[in-house]
């Protein structure tokens, strides 16, 4: 690595640290915005004042704000996200650790399904540009973009579970239980719901790039050599057309996390989504803080990784624009 | 690519009579598919979809024959839907609709009545006998009110901050950049959920948290546009004539930034409608009995919609059509106004 590259990396890491710092302050200040007194919320009203004071002291609520922030940050950095204020008052980090794999599985599976469906659709569409298949795919993907994921999930359940009976709806089998097939069977429908919006976006972007690539001379040359259309599409056209798609993969991460949250809630899967939504509904602020911070850190780190890898994929993006 | 030359459409347009028949057949199929009780649900949905397809293709040809080849039926259909919805929202208090939120008033009404498109409950009723058409329209009112307020607030704040950052650059720009990155560091829905934990779910609060979602995009777009214009001749000329910085920003830069951020704002409306609906669906937005599309759809959760799919389908159709219409209109606005030369 050259000195310039090292300097770039160092700047990136510094910026990353700055952003994470602001995020941690933001997440912490949720408590400040909290209406009412957490001690009253936990114990319920009508207890002697000494009990409230004791609990406040126990939770550290009687300390000044900056002390509390650094206490909290210290805990976070050592992997202690605090304790839930809603019975059974479990450790936030334990809950997060057990919920993360479920969400990750749904999101990754959803992304895979989206790519598996989007690439052939885009190829078909681009190869027969302006044809009837292209127009149907174009209209269909545009329509799918307007369906919120919770609606898509309910409609999928309506057709595939209630009418056709192909999939179970809500029990979840952990991968660790050794029943991989059962796990996939349960994960497929949620993952498909997550995949729907993404695949529409992917197919539209890839189609646009493919159409441009297919007009290039080297495609004409390949056709003249008598190569089959499928071979041309997969070996010659796909790679030069996929740069926008890779960019989109990074950009769609936020939406992917959002739809995973909703889909988990909809299918009652024990992931980060259900965790954070239930905690938010109960006003369980340590849980919300822990979960939001975890999600934000993962999101920022993945995004920074994608950003940084562009520099390696395409030298043109290394210069800072404007 | 089976031929090198582009496909050309036959120069002879089909006669208006034939295409009108096509459109009418489509409508008849749609109504039949929606109202028949003979067939199972997927078959009905299939027939209705086919009907919509035929109608749109027929109507599009009629339109092209009458108004020239630039006629875009989907755009006009979307515009008509949005205008109808806006009118219905404006006059919802005077429309002869069923009860929309007071459960005590609907003791004698039928529960889970299916949509008949006629009679006192054209779109059916929910589990408490509340009228779904009335609820959908009141839901449309709060949904659009929230999203439009949020978009306006976000656009104004984001646009101004972006112009200032783009014009002054250096330290101001860097600070704004870090703040925007920090806002973008939390996935949108997670940010909304976190705010919903501590804010009371009232219209104003929901609108304000939603406006936070639009700010970063607006800041980036308006900053990038400003930077692209800041060194152009007319700005230099204004500066040479002794214009103050505030005047340069307001009179020279703002008009150029306005169009691109307006077209982004139209696109953002549909994103915010979906976000608001998701939030109410999760039980974190506007609370029942106040109807919103999201909490109406949430009523169908569990096993309710198995027996009564219309509980989900009616508000779902309103949500879909509105988001779709805003997407179409937004796409048109973007094609028209967004200068592609500006890089985000």
XYZ file of C-alpha atoms in Angstrom:
666
model
C 0.000 0.000 0.000
C 1.279 3.415 -0.952
C 1.458 6.333 1.443
C -1.537 7.991 -0.226
C -3.633 4.881 0.202
C -2.653 4.639 3.863
C -3.548 8.268 4.395
C -6.901 7.702 2.718
C -7.553 4.735 4.975
C -6.589 6.718 8.074
C -8.903 9.585 7.098
C -11.713 7.111 6.501
C -11.241 5.515 9.906
C -11.157 8.934 11.594
C -14.349 10.006 9.869
C -15.946 6.687 10.792
C -15.012 7.226 14.437
C -16.484 10.745 14.343
C -19.760 9.539 12.893
C -19.997 6.683 15.398
C -19.334 9.148 18.209
C -22.235 11.361 17.103
C -24.468 8.328 16.718
C -23.657 7.141 20.228
C -24.496 10.589 21.644
C -27.754 10.557 19.661
C -28.707 7.091 20.863
C -27.829 7.960 24.443
C -29.859 11.165 24.382
C -33.010 9.119 23.730
C -33.169 8.858 27.533
C -33.144 12.617 27.844
C -36.106 12.886 25.482
C -37.952 10.231 27.467
C -41.136 11.663 28.962
C -41.783 10.933 32.639
C -39.566 9.222 35.198
C -38.177 5.757 34.361
C -38.223 4.842 38.051
C -41.978 5.459 38.224
C -42.441 3.498 35.000
C -40.570 0.501 36.375
C -42.022 0.344 39.905
C -45.461 1.686 39.077
C -47.023 4.684 40.815
C -47.943 4.930 44.497
C -44.737 3.699 46.217
C -42.900 5.580 48.961
C -40.495 8.232 47.556
C -37.461 6.530 49.136
C -37.969 3.482 46.907
C -37.975 5.634 43.762
C -34.860 7.445 44.938
C -33.126 4.146 45.604
C -33.976 2.785 42.153
C -32.884 6.044 40.539
C -29.579 5.734 42.343
C -29.286 2.090 41.288
C -29.927 2.999 37.624
C -27.527 5.941 37.917
C -30.259 8.440 37.067
C -29.155 10.811 39.855
C -25.739 11.346 38.230
C -25.049 14.313 35.934
C -25.687 13.653 32.248
C -22.082 13.542 31.015
C -21.105 11.058 33.748
C -23.997 8.865 32.718
C -22.986 9.109 29.062
C -19.392 8.042 29.721
C -20.532 5.274 32.087
C -22.865 4.043 29.384
C -20.221 4.363 26.643
C -17.706 2.503 28.820
C -20.217 -0.301 29.239
C -20.922 -0.369 25.518
C -17.233 -0.601 24.648
C -16.810 -3.572 26.982
C -19.861 -5.307 25.539
C -22.279 -4.431 28.336
C -25.367 -2.735 26.933
C -27.191 -2.535 30.236
C -30.296 -4.230 31.485
C -33.864 -4.141 30.195
C -36.282 -2.168 32.402
C -39.190 -4.434 31.516
C -39.510 -7.781 33.335
C -37.765 -10.234 33.109
C -35.086 -7.489 32.960
C -32.704 -9.577 30.869
C -29.255 -8.425 29.745
C -29.582 -6.376 26.560
C -26.384 -7.823 25.079
C -27.629 -11.404 25.528
C -30.861 -10.608 23.714
C -29.028 -8.816 20.917
C -26.576 -11.689 20.471
C -29.379 -14.226 20.195
C -31.431 -12.035 17.824
C -28.702 -10.968 15.386
C -28.211 -14.296 13.528
C -31.922 -14.521 12.717
C -31.967 -11.054 11.153
C -28.710 -11.642 9.321
C -30.043 -14.868 7.857
C -33.259 -13.250 6.617
C -31.412 -10.287 5.121
C -28.710 -12.347 3.374
C -31.212 -14.911 2.114
C -33.435 -12.086 0.870
C -30.539 -10.486 -0.977
C -29.597 -13.820 -2.581
C -33.164 -14.505 -3.714
C -33.408 -10.980 -5.093
C -30.211 -11.413 -7.142
C -31.169 -14.902 -8.329
C -34.477 -13.619 -9.697
C -33.383 -10.158 -10.803
C -30.438 -11.145 -13.014
C -32.374 -13.473 -15.369
C -35.339 -11.062 -15.437
C -33.086 -8.164 -16.395
C -31.349 -10.256 -19.066
C -34.604 -11.387 -20.621
C -35.919 -7.849 -20.509
C -32.804 -6.280 -22.011
C -32.349 -8.946 -24.674
C -35.869 -8.422 -25.968
C -35.934 -4.679 -25.404
C -39.326 -3.186 -26.201
C -40.908 -6.626 -26.563
C -43.933 -7.808 -24.682
C -41.901 -9.576 -21.954
C -39.861 -6.418 -21.438
C -42.970 -4.319 -21.048
C -44.634 -6.746 -18.650
C -41.447 -7.019 -16.555
C -41.053 -3.232 -16.608
C -44.624 -2.604 -15.457
C -44.452 -5.427 -12.918
C -41.227 -4.239 -11.286
C -42.476 -0.647 -11.183
C -45.666 -1.834 -9.485
C -43.722 -3.952 -6.978
C -41.701 -0.865 -6.021
C -44.942 0.705 -4.786
C -45.858 -2.179 -2.472
C -44.629 -1.648 1.111
C -42.991 -4.776 2.504
C -45.587 -5.379 5.202
C -48.330 -5.371 2.579
C -46.286 -7.666 0.322
C -45.743 -10.018 3.262
C -49.440 -10.167 4.115
C -50.340 -10.801 0.458
C -47.722 -13.571 0.185
C -49.111 -15.168 3.340
C -52.607 -14.851 1.881
C -51.642 -16.732 -1.282
C -48.885 -19.137 -0.240
C -49.985 -20.032 3.282
C -53.736 -19.620 3.371
C -54.759 -20.474 -0.200
C -52.035 -22.885 -1.269
C -50.751 -24.114 2.101
C -47.128 -24.425 0.903
C -45.437 -22.748 3.846
C -45.884 -22.571 7.602
C -46.399 -19.072 8.911
C -44.773 -18.315 12.165
C -42.767 -20.888 14.085
C -39.024 -20.451 13.770
C -36.410 -23.227 13.726
C -32.919 -22.095 14.705
C -30.057 -23.151 12.435
C -28.212 -24.392 15.492
C -30.854 -27.043 16.120
C -29.429 -29.056 13.252
C -32.574 -28.890 11.152
C -31.255 -26.821 8.247
C -34.064 -27.791 5.878
C -36.729 -26.909 8.421
C -34.979 -23.612 9.042
C -34.881 -22.750 5.335
C -38.504 -23.792 4.935
C -39.488 -21.305 7.617
C -37.123 -18.597 6.461
C -38.096 -18.703 2.787
C -41.311 -16.690 2.886
C -39.926 -13.846 5.057
C -36.803 -13.752 2.877
C -38.916 -13.651 -0.288
C -40.862 -10.707 1.131
C -37.622 -8.881 1.840
C -36.375 -9.797 -1.636
C -39.381 -8.447 -3.552
C -38.643 -4.719 -3.428
C -34.905 -5.245 -3.854
C -35.308 -7.483 -6.863
C -37.518 -4.939 -8.614
C -34.868 -2.264 -8.080
C -31.989 -4.566 -9.136
C -33.784 -5.765 -12.262
C -34.530 -2.215 -13.423
C -30.989 -0.961 -12.909
C -29.317 -4.014 -14.434
C -31.648 -3.911 -17.443
C -30.667 -0.321 -18.177
C -26.941 -1.116 -18.083
C -27.342 -4.333 -20.063
C -29.129 -2.509 -22.873
C -26.185 -0.121 -23.194
C -23.663 -2.976 -23.099
C -25.557 -5.020 -25.682
C -25.083 -2.222 -28.218
C -21.276 -2.448 -27.935
C -19.124 -3.730 -30.762
C -17.696 -6.642 -28.820
C -21.205 -8.050 -28.390
C -21.705 -7.791 -32.143
C -18.372 -9.572 -32.612
C -19.430 -12.338 -30.238
C -22.698 -12.706 -32.115
C -20.846 -12.815 -35.406
C -18.689 -15.636 -34.076
C -21.928 -17.522 -33.576
C -21.964 -17.641 -29.781
C -25.296 -18.519 -28.255
C -27.380 -15.680 -26.729
C -27.195 -17.190 -23.233
C -23.427 -17.441 -23.399
C -23.147 -13.844 -24.636
C -25.393 -12.582 -21.852
C -23.648 -14.432 -19.048
C -20.001 -14.338 -20.091
C -19.728 -11.129 -22.100
C -22.485 -8.736 -21.113
C -23.106 -9.346 -17.413
C -19.757 -8.284 -15.973
C -19.363 -4.901 -17.669
C -23.001 -4.110 -16.838
C -22.887 -4.899 -13.162
C -21.113 -1.863 -11.715
C -24.300 0.113 -11.007
C -25.759 -3.012 -9.480
C -22.851 -3.318 -7.052
C -23.282 0.352 -6.110
C -26.980 -0.283 -5.575
C -26.223 -3.262 -3.321
C -24.531 -0.878 -0.915
C -27.247 1.752 -1.152
C -30.038 -0.739 -0.581
C -28.614 -1.901 2.752
C -30.647 0.620 4.773
C -33.869 -0.358 3.051
C -32.961 -4.014 3.473
C -32.565 -3.554 7.242
C -35.876 -1.676 7.367
C -37.826 -4.345 5.550
C -36.161 -7.075 7.603
C -37.417 -5.335 10.751
C -40.978 -5.200 9.449
C -40.959 -8.730 8.079
C -39.673 -10.144 11.367
C -42.456 -8.385 13.216
C -44.997 -9.644 10.666
C -43.850 -13.261 10.792
C -43.019 -13.048 14.535
C -39.418 -14.149 14.024
C -37.130 -13.728 17.048
C -34.750 -11.262 15.338
C -33.541 -7.709 15.882
C -36.716 -6.306 14.316
C -39.111 -7.947 16.742
C -36.723 -7.067 19.559
C -36.600 -3.361 18.772
C -40.286 -2.990 17.874
C -41.492 -4.754 21.009
C -39.070 -2.775 23.151
C -40.251 0.472 21.530
C -43.885 -0.452 22.174
C -43.118 -1.107 25.854
C -40.941 1.963 26.265
C -37.997 -0.300 27.137
C -35.359 2.323 26.403
C -32.129 0.413 27.288
C -33.188 -2.330 24.900
C -33.991 0.181 22.137
C -30.674 1.960 22.720
C -28.688 -1.267 22.600
C -30.442 -2.607 19.523
C -30.336 0.696 17.609
C -26.665 1.212 18.420
C -25.825 -2.331 17.291
C -27.714 -1.923 14.028
C -26.179 1.501 13.387
C -22.629 0.251 14.001
C -23.110 -2.717 11.684
C -24.658 -0.475 9.045
C -21.919 2.156 9.199
C -19.106 -0.391 9.155
C -20.536 -2.319 6.180
C -21.146 0.918 4.293
C -17.610 2.120 4.953
C -16.296 -1.238 3.782
C -18.289 -1.017 0.543
C -17.153 2.587 0.022
C -13.539 1.692 0.566
C -13.668 -1.320 -1.729
C -14.840 0.893 -4.617
C -11.447 2.527 -4.607
C -9.973 -0.882 -5.311
C -12.596 -1.915 -7.861
C -12.592 1.290 -9.851
C -9.652 3.712 -9.673
C -11.801 6.519 -11.081
C -13.698 6.877 -7.785
C -10.524 7.369 -5.748
C -10.344 11.061 -6.446
C -12.672 13.094 -4.271
C -15.282 14.633 -6.539
C -16.346 18.296 -6.671
C -31.335 -9.382 -30.520
C -32.964 -11.082 -33.420
C -32.620 -8.114 -35.754
C -30.296 -5.144 -35.825
C -32.877 -2.558 -36.894
C -35.140 -1.341 -34.090
C -38.651 -2.696 -34.123
C -41.083 -0.269 -35.641
C -44.743 -0.135 -34.817
C -47.174 -0.401 -37.683
C -47.817 3.068 -39.026
C -51.554 2.475 -39.189
C -53.084 3.178 -35.775
C -55.958 0.825 -34.945
C -59.366 2.465 -35.307
C -60.743 4.198 -32.247
C -63.827 1.975 -32.176
C -61.787 -1.218 -31.758
C -59.573 0.214 -29.035
C -62.540 1.664 -27.154
C -64.110 -1.788 -27.208
C -60.848 -3.158 -25.818
C -60.933 -0.627 -22.985
C -64.594 -1.329 -22.191
C -64.010 -5.096 -22.201
C -61.195 -4.523 -19.743
C -63.453 -2.495 -17.434
C -66.197 -5.131 -17.585
C -63.651 -7.857 -16.739
C -62.329 -5.767 -13.845
C -65.796 -5.222 -12.355
C -66.708 -8.866 -12.909
C -63.473 -10.040 -11.296
C -63.941 -7.738 -8.317
C -67.584 -8.525 -7.599
C -68.243 -12.101 -8.673
C -68.821 -14.626 -5.919
C -68.546 -17.705 -8.136
C -64.756 -18.038 -8.381
C -61.939 -18.491 -5.858
C -59.832 -15.494 -4.845
C -56.715 -16.036 -7.039
C -58.890 -16.496 -10.141
C -60.809 -13.318 -9.335
C -57.574 -11.407 -8.834
C -56.273 -12.778 -12.145
C -59.390 -11.689 -14.019
C -59.300 -8.252 -12.417
C -55.604 -7.831 -13.324
C -56.284 -8.899 -16.904
C -59.135 -6.391 -16.972
C -56.872 -3.585 -15.775
C -54.248 -4.523 -18.361
C -56.780 -4.559 -21.222
C -58.367 -1.314 -20.061
C -55.052 0.519 -19.818
C -53.835 -0.734 -23.180
C -57.151 0.149 -24.864
C -57.423 3.545 -23.197
C -53.790 4.291 -24.031
C -54.459 3.657 -27.734
C -57.601 5.789 -27.682
C -55.608 8.562 -26.006
C -52.772 8.274 -28.513
C -55.220 8.428 -31.396
C -56.911 11.518 -29.960
C -54.033 13.416 -28.296
C -50.960 12.352 -30.243
C -48.212 9.796 -29.547
C -46.910 11.567 -26.423
C -49.995 10.543 -24.451
C -49.084 8.581 -21.308
C -52.126 6.802 -19.924
C -50.475 5.664 -16.694
C -49.422 9.212 -15.874
C -52.911 10.554 -16.490
C -54.539 7.736 -14.530
C -52.187 8.493 -11.612
C -52.925 12.210 -11.790
C -56.678 11.529 -11.852
C -56.346 9.249 -8.820
C -54.411 11.856 -6.860
C -56.880 14.623 -7.742
C -59.856 12.421 -6.793
C -58.194 11.501 -3.516
C -57.388 15.153 -2.761
C -61.002 16.164 -3.466
C -62.352 13.323 -1.320
C -60.041 14.344 1.540
C -61.037 17.996 1.244
C -64.741 17.215 1.394
C -64.636 14.096 3.564
C -66.661 15.799 6.316
C -69.595 16.410 3.968
C -69.628 13.055 2.202
C -72.438 10.646 3.130
C -70.154 8.037 4.698
C -70.550 5.508 7.500
C -69.009 5.926 10.954
C -65.228 5.905 10.886
C -64.009 5.745 14.516
C -66.779 5.768 17.164
C -67.396 2.123 18.031
C -70.393 3.015 20.210
C -72.275 4.347 17.177
C -71.955 1.142 15.162
C -73.504 -1.414 17.499
C -76.283 -2.121 15.013
C -74.058 -2.132 11.917
C -72.944 -5.432 10.339
C -69.381 -6.518 11.212
C -66.910 -7.734 8.582
C -69.350 -6.843 5.784
C -67.655 -7.616 2.458
C -67.264 -4.899 -0.195
C -70.280 -4.674 -2.503
C -69.429 -1.323 -4.149
C -73.026 -0.196 -3.492
C -75.251 0.346 -0.471
C -74.347 1.991 2.834
C -70.899 0.321 3.104
C -69.426 0.291 -0.423
C -66.067 -1.093 0.742
C -67.394 -3.159 3.638
C -66.903 -2.808 7.391
C -64.301 -3.965 9.900
C -64.650 -6.074 13.037
C -66.409 -3.266 14.922
C -68.778 -2.361 12.103
C -66.833 0.781 11.169
C -67.107 1.791 7.511
C -63.916 1.000 5.582
C -64.407 3.661 2.898
C -64.757 6.377 5.535
C -61.763 5.026 7.449
C -59.648 4.827 4.292
C -60.444 8.449 3.427
C -59.725 9.739 6.936
C -56.603 7.576 6.876
C -55.641 9.199 3.578
C -56.074 12.584 5.205
C -53.699 11.949 8.089
C -51.254 10.034 5.898
C -51.007 12.767 3.263
C -51.015 15.548 5.840
C -48.101 13.950 7.683
C -46.077 13.131 4.563
C -46.589 16.515 2.917
C -45.716 18.435 6.088
C -42.631 16.284 6.551
C -41.522 16.766 2.943
C -42.009 20.532 3.089
C -40.139 20.887 6.385
C -37.352 18.560 5.234
C -37.000 20.270 1.860
C -36.867 23.789 3.288
C -34.406 22.925 6.059
C -32.276 20.583 3.948
C -32.270 22.900 0.955
C -31.165 25.938 2.960
C -28.481 24.062 4.884
C -27.222 22.591 1.610
C -26.961 25.997 -0.067
C -25.090 27.462 2.902
C -22.706 24.467 3.043
C -22.146 24.515 -0.699
C -21.536 28.252 -0.836
C -19.254 28.694 2.172
C -17.505 25.291 1.830
C -14.429 24.646 4.040
C -15.268 24.227 7.741
C -19.031 24.792 7.427
C -19.212 22.226 4.662
C -17.230 19.694 6.667
C -19.445 20.121 9.750
C -22.608 19.780 7.709
C -21.109 16.744 5.985
C -20.414 14.990 9.289
C -23.899 15.828 10.614
C -25.526 14.469 7.441
C -23.411 11.323 7.595
C -24.422 10.825 11.225
C -28.113 11.142 10.274
C -27.543 8.628 7.486
C -25.699 6.295 9.834
C -28.928 4.940 11.254
C -31.179 3.058 8.795
C -34.342 5.158 8.208
C -36.895 2.868 9.806
C -34.670 2.232 12.834
C -34.337 5.985 13.331
C -38.128 6.313 13.259
C -38.589 3.469 15.745
C -36.017 4.963 18.109
C -37.773 8.343 17.989
C -41.182 6.709 18.412
C -39.957 5.135 21.664
C -39.647 8.522 23.311
C -42.017 10.817 21.396
C -45.740 10.769 21.841
C -47.400 9.431 18.678
C -49.131 12.639 17.654
C -49.460 14.017 14.148
C -46.885 16.760 14.685
C -44.277 14.457 16.216
C -44.644 11.804 13.516
C -44.343 14.472 10.820
C -41.231 15.933 12.431
C -39.481 12.563 12.776
C -40.350 11.766 9.159
C -38.904 15.093 8.028
C -35.561 13.978 9.505
C -35.504 11.247 6.848
C -35.684 13.757 4.008
C -33.102 16.204 5.343
C -29.839 14.344 4.483
C -30.817 13.664 0.864
C -31.935 17.271 0.413
C -28.745 18.645 1.961
C -26.584 16.532 -0.340
C -28.512 17.404 -3.496
C -28.751 21.107 -2.760
C -25.090 21.272 -1.707
C -23.928 19.490 -4.863
C -26.059 21.745 -7.077
C -24.816 24.851 -5.278
C -21.187 23.795 -5.665
C -21.785 23.232 -9.385
C -23.196 26.762 -9.781
C -21.075 28.691 -7.260
C -18.235 29.378 -9.713
C -20.365 30.154 -12.754
C -20.098 33.545 -14.440
C -23.392 34.952 -13.210
C -22.405 34.385 -9.586
C -19.014 35.967 -10.159
C -20.718 38.880 -11.892
C -23.095 39.373 -8.964
C -20.176 39.303 -6.551
C -18.237 41.807 -8.685
C -21.229 44.139 -8.599
C -21.001 44.066 -4.825
C -23.917 41.781 -3.964
C -23.965 40.561 -0.394
C -23.506 36.862 0.321
C -27.104 36.491 1.472
C -28.311 38.068 -1.754
C -26.145 35.810 -3.892
C -27.516 32.782 -2.112
C -31.130 33.912 -2.254
C -31.266 35.454 -5.735
C -28.607 33.620 -7.734
C -28.253 30.153 -6.199
C -31.672 29.365 -4.730
C -33.569 29.560 -8.066
C -31.148 27.056 -9.585
C -31.347 24.692 -6.632
C -35.136 24.873 -6.474
C -36.014 22.631 -9.416
C -33.830 19.621 -8.592
C -34.836 19.585 -4.923
C -38.512 19.962 -5.841
C -38.336 16.894 -8.043
C -36.578 14.979 -5.260
C -39.333 16.161 -2.900
C -42.031 14.629 -5.115
C -40.152 11.323 -5.108
C -39.746 11.524 -1.322
C -43.518 11.872 -0.769
C -44.136 8.253 -1.672
C -41.179 7.104 0.444
C -42.627 8.969 3.427
C -46.135 7.617 2.878
C -44.676 4.109 3.041
C -42.604 4.996 6.127
C -45.626 6.463 7.917
C -47.734 3.410 7.048
C -44.974 1.070 8.265
C -44.734 2.945 11.526
C -48.475 2.766 12.178
C -48.456 -0.881 11.120
C -45.871 -1.562 13.828
C -48.160 0.196 16.322
C -45.707 3.089 16.732
C -47.440 5.741 14.631
C -50.835 7.418 14.969
C -52.832 5.282 17.399
C -56.309 3.810 16.865
C -59.182 4.730 16.952
C -57.779 7.463 14.665
C -57.574 5.537 11.365
C -54.462 5.414 9.195
C -53.768 2.987 6.354
C -51.038 1.336 8.411
C -53.101 0.670 11.517
C -56.063 -0.435 9.386
C -53.853 -3.042 7.731
C -52.551 -4.057 11.161
C -56.166 -4.886 12.144
C -56.008 -7.756 9.658
C -52.957 -9.276 11.333
C -53.114 -12.648 13.005
C -55.907 -14.787 11.633
C -58.420 -12.043 10.842
C -57.434 -11.587 7.226
C -57.626 -15.305 6.559
C -61.388 -15.137 6.886
C -61.815 -11.477 5.869
C -59.149 -10.557 3.317
C -60.847 -7.230 2.550
C -59.700 -5.859 5.938
C -56.175 -5.846 4.490
C -56.996 -5.444 0.805
C -59.078 -2.235 1.022
C -56.540 -0.030 2.860
C -53.777 -1.898 1.014
C -55.280 -0.890 -2.339
C -55.507 2.768 -1.245
C -51.901 2.688 -0.053
C -50.630 0.977 -3.199
C -52.491 3.229 -5.637
C -51.371 6.392 -3.880
C -47.728 5.357 -3.612
C -47.779 4.160 -7.217
C -49.314 7.428 -8.414
C -46.733 9.518 -6.554
C -43.964 7.315 -7.963
C -45.209 7.845 -11.526
C -45.633 11.594 -11.061
C -42.261 11.815 -9.296
C -40.551 9.896 -12.105
C -42.037 12.327 -14.641
C -40.900 15.305 -12.564
C -37.409 13.873 -12.254
C -37.068 13.229 -15.986
C -38.210 16.744 -16.632
C -36.300 18.774 -14.060
C -33.396 16.869 -12.654
C -30.167 18.034 -14.227
C -28.164 14.883 -14.761
C -24.932 16.870 -14.879
C -24.909 17.270 -11.103
C -23.285 14.353 -9.337
C -24.490 13.455 -5.866
